[in-house]
Short mmCIF file of C-alpha atoms in Angstrom, two decimals:
data_model
loop_
_atom_site.label_atom_id
_atom_site.label_comp_id
_atom_site.label_asym_id
_atom_site.label_seq_id
_atom_site.Cartn_x
_atom_site.Cartn_y
_atom_site.Cartn_z
CA MET Z 4 126.63 89.82 116.55
CA ARG Z 5 124.18 90.57 119.43
CA THR Z 6 124.61 94.30 118.83
CA VAL Z 7 123.31 92.44 114.73
CA ILE Z 8 120.44 91.31 116.40
CA PHE Z 9 119.61 94.14 118.53
CA LEU Z 10 119.63 96.35 115.73
CA ALA Z 11 117.96 94.08 113.83
CA LEU Z 12 114.99 93.79 115.83
CA THR Z 13 114.73 97.54 117.12
CA LEU Z 14 115.17 99.07 113.94
CA GLY Z 15 115.16 96.18 111.07
CA LEU Z 16 111.69 96.28 110.47
CA LEU Z 17 110.29 100.06 109.28
CA THR Z 18 107.15 99.38 107.91
CA PRO Z 19 104.36 97.74 109.92
CA GLY Z 20 102.92 94.34 109.24
CA SER Z 21 99.34 94.10 107.30
CA ALA Z 22 96.63 94.30 108.90
CA THR Z 23 95.13 91.02 107.29
CA ALA Z 24 98.47 88.97 108.82
CA HIS Z 25 95.46 88.09 112.04
CA ASP Z 26 92.61 85.94 111.52
CA ALA Z 27 88.80 87.55 112.24
CA ASP Z 28 90.50 86.74 116.09
CA GLY Z 29 93.43 89.16 115.73
CA ARG Z 30 95.66 85.92 116.23
CA PRO Z 31 98.63 85.82 114.45
CA ASN Z 32 98.35 83.50 110.75
CA TRP Z 33 101.06 84.83 109.87
CA ILE Z 34 103.07 83.37 113.11
CA ALA Z 35 101.33 79.97 111.70
CA GLU Z 36 101.64 80.42 108.07
CA GLY Z 37 105.27 81.04 108.31
CA ALA Z 38 108.04 78.73 108.33
CA TYR Z 39 109.67 79.69 111.94
CA LYS Z 40 110.88 77.49 114.16
CA GLY Z 41 111.89 77.60 118.00
CA LYS Z 42 115.16 77.50 119.02
CA ASP Z 43 114.66 73.30 118.87
CA GLY Z 44 113.61 72.94 115.12
CA VAL Z 45 110.69 72.89 116.04
CA HIS Z 46 107.25 75.05 114.30
CA CYS Z 47 106.64 77.66 116.31
CA CYS Z 48 102.94 77.12 116.55
CA GLY Z 49 99.49 78.01 115.59
CA PRO Z 50 97.67 81.64 116.19
CA THR Z 51 96.22 79.36 119.62
CA ASP Z 52 99.40 78.80 120.86
CA CYS Z 53 101.41 82.01 120.75
CA GLU Z 54 100.71 85.17 123.33
CA LEU Z 55 100.43 89.24 122.83
CA LEU Z 56 103.18 90.97 125.16
CA ASP Z 57 102.76 94.05 126.69
CA SER Z 58 105.71 96.45 125.86
CA ARG Z 59 105.62 96.85 129.93
CA ASP Z 60 106.34 93.65 130.49
CA VAL Z 61 109.29 93.41 127.80
CA GLN Z 62 113.07 95.27 128.68
CA VAL Z 63 116.32 95.28 126.57
CA ARG Z 64 119.46 94.47 128.51
CA PRO Z 65 122.76 93.76 127.15
CA ASP Z 66 122.47 90.04 127.72
CA GLY Z 67 119.12 89.62 126.30
CA ILE Z 68 115.17 90.66 126.01
CA TRP Z 69 113.93 90.36 130.24
CA LEU Z 70 109.89 89.08 129.59
CA ALA Z 71 108.65 89.86 133.24
CA ARG Z 72 105.92 88.01 132.86
CA PHE Z 73 107.33 84.50 132.43
CA LYS Z 74 110.56 85.38 134.42
CA GLU Z 75 112.53 84.60 130.99
CA LEU Z 76 115.65 85.68 129.61
CA VAL Z 77 115.75 85.65 125.58
CA PRO Z 78 119.07 85.30 124.29
CA PHE Z 79 118.98 88.21 120.99
CA ASP Z 80 120.03 84.79 118.76
CA GLN Z 81 115.97 83.76 119.60
CA ALA Z 82 114.27 86.72 119.31
CA THR Z 83 112.41 87.03 115.48
CA PRO Z 84 111.67 90.26 114.05
CA SER Z 85 107.60 90.47 114.60
CA GLU Z 86 105.90 90.67 110.95
CA ASP Z 87 102.96 92.84 112.72
CA GLY Z 88 105.40 94.79 114.96
CA LYS Z 89 104.08 93.40 117.96
CA ILE Z 90 105.91 91.44 120.95
CA TRP Z 91 104.17 87.50 120.27
CA ARG Z 92 105.99 84.67 122.69
CA CYS Z 93 104.46 81.33 121.21
CA HIS Z 94 104.75 78.06 124.18
CA SER Z 95 104.31 74.65 123.97
CA LEU Z 96 101.73 72.88 125.49
CA SER Z 97 103.67 73.23 128.82
CA GLY Z 98 104.12 76.50 128.20
CA GLU Z 99 107.83 76.20 127.12
CA ARG Z 100 108.63 78.96 125.13
CA ARG Z 101 109.70 78.52 121.27
CA CYS Z 102 109.63 81.00 119.63
CA PHE Z 103 109.79 85.26 120.43
CA PHE Z 104 108.74 87.68 117.98
CA MET Z 105 109.91 91.38 118.38
CA GLY Z 106 108.77 94.04 116.61
CA TYR Z 107 110.27 97.80 115.74
CA GLY Z 108 108.38 100.05 117.33
CA THR Z 109 107.70 98.00 120.51
CA MET Z 110 109.69 98.80 122.86
#
Protein backbone atom coordinates (compact mmCIF):
# COMPACT_ATOMS: atom_id res chain seq x y z
CA MET A 1 0.00 0.00 0.00
CA ARG A 2 2.84 2.41 0.81
CA THR A 3 4.30 1.83 -2.63
CA VAL A 4 1.00 2.72 -4.30
CA ILE A 5 0.64 5.92 -2.26
CA PHE A 6 4.29 6.83 -2.86
CA LEU A 7 3.87 6.36 -6.60
CA ALA A 8 0.68 8.43 -6.60
CA LEU A 9 2.49 11.24 -4.80
CA THR A 10 5.58 11.19 -6.95
CA LEU A 11 4.19 10.18 -10.33
CA GLY A 12 0.43 10.52 -10.15
CA LEU A 13 0.06 14.17 -11.04
CA LEU A 14 1.31 14.57 -14.57
CA THR A 15 -0.30 17.95 -15.13
CA PRO A 16 -0.03 20.89 -12.76
CA GLY A 17 -3.14 22.60 -11.42
CA SER A 18 -4.42 25.76 -13.01
CA ALA A 19 -3.13 29.14 -11.96
CA THR A 20 -6.63 30.08 -10.84
CA ALA A 21 -6.41 27.59 -7.97
CA HIS A 22 -5.05 30.40 -5.78
CA ASP A 23 -6.40 33.73 -4.65
CA ALA A 24 -4.77 37.10 -5.42
CA ASP A 25 -2.28 36.61 -2.57
CA GLY A 26 -1.26 33.16 -3.81
CA ARG A 27 -3.08 31.24 -1.09
CA PRO A 28 -4.48 27.81 -2.07
CA ASN A 29 -8.23 28.24 -2.55
CA TRP A 30 -8.51 24.71 -3.94
CA ILE A 31 -7.83 23.38 -0.44
CA ALA A 32 -10.56 25.48 1.18
CA GLU A 33 -13.04 24.79 -1.59
CA GLY A 34 -12.29 21.06 -1.77
CA ALA A 35 -13.75 18.27 0.31
CA TYR A 36 -10.38 17.47 1.86
CA LYS A 37 -10.42 16.17 5.41
CA GLY A 38 -7.58 15.37 7.77
CA LYS A 39 -6.95 12.21 9.76
CA ASP A 40 -9.46 13.42 12.37
CA GLY A 41 -12.22 13.90 9.77
CA VAL A 42 -12.13 17.69 10.09
CA HIS A 43 -11.98 19.93 6.99
CA CYS A 44 -8.40 20.74 6.01
CA CYS A 45 -8.81 24.46 6.69
CA GLY A 46 -8.83 27.57 4.62
CA PRO A 47 -6.09 29.39 2.74
CA THR A 48 -4.74 31.18 5.81
CA ASP A 49 -4.26 27.87 7.67
CA CYS A 50 -1.95 26.32 5.08
CA GLU A 51 1.76 26.93 4.56
CA LEU A 52 3.70 26.46 1.37
CA LEU A 53 6.78 24.32 2.06
CA ASP A 54 10.07 24.33 0.20
CA SER A 55 11.03 20.98 -1.30
CA ARG A 56 14.45 21.30 0.41
CA ASP A 57 12.67 20.90 3.76
CA VAL A 58 10.84 17.73 2.71
CA GLN A 59 12.32 14.25 2.38
CA VAL A 60 10.56 11.11 1.15
CA ARG A 61 11.74 8.20 3.29
CA PRO A 62 10.72 4.53 3.40
CA ASP A 63 8.54 5.20 6.47
CA GLY A 64 6.83 8.39 5.26
CA ILE A 65 7.52 12.02 4.34
CA TRP A 66 9.81 13.89 6.72
CA LEU A 67 9.09 17.60 7.26
CA ALA A 68 12.38 18.91 8.63
CA ARG A 69 11.03 22.34 9.59
CA PHE A 70 8.40 20.76 11.84
CA LYS A 71 10.42 17.69 12.86
CA GLU A 72 7.42 15.65 11.79
CA LEU A 73 6.89 12.44 9.84
CA VAL A 74 3.77 12.32 7.65
CA PRO A 75 2.67 8.71 7.03
CA PHE A 76 2.05 7.99 3.34
CA ASP A 77 -1.63 7.32 4.02
CA GLN A 78 -2.01 10.87 5.39
CA ALA A 79 -0.50 12.57 2.32
CA THR A 80 -2.76 13.80 -0.47
CA PRO A 81 -1.70 14.70 -4.02
CA SER A 82 -1.58 18.48 -4.43
CA GLU A 83 -3.81 20.05 -7.09
CA ASP A 84 -1.26 22.76 -7.86
CA GLY A 85 1.83 20.55 -7.75
CA LYS A 86 3.25 22.27 -4.66
CA ILE A 87 3.81 21.14 -1.08
CA TRP A 88 1.33 22.40 1.54
CA ARG A 89 0.93 21.72 5.26
CA CYS A 90 -2.40 22.77 6.78
CA HIS A 91 -2.72 23.09 10.53
CA SER A 92 -5.13 23.78 13.35
CA LEU A 93 -4.94 26.89 15.53
CA SER A 94 -2.60 24.98 17.85
CA GLY A 95 -0.24 24.26 14.95
CA GLU A 96 -1.01 20.54 14.77
CA ARG A 97 -0.97 19.18 11.23
CA ARG A 98 -4.42 18.63 9.81
CA CYS A 99 -3.59 17.91 6.16
CA PHE A 100 -0.54 17.51 3.98
CA PHE A 101 -0.44 17.92 0.20
CA MET A 102 2.46 17.09 -2.07
CA GLY A 103 2.60 17.37 -5.84
CA TYR A 104 4.47 15.71 -8.66
CA GLY A 105 7.77 17.36 -9.46
CA THR A 106 8.27 18.87 -6.01
CA MET A 107 11.02 16.47 -5.00
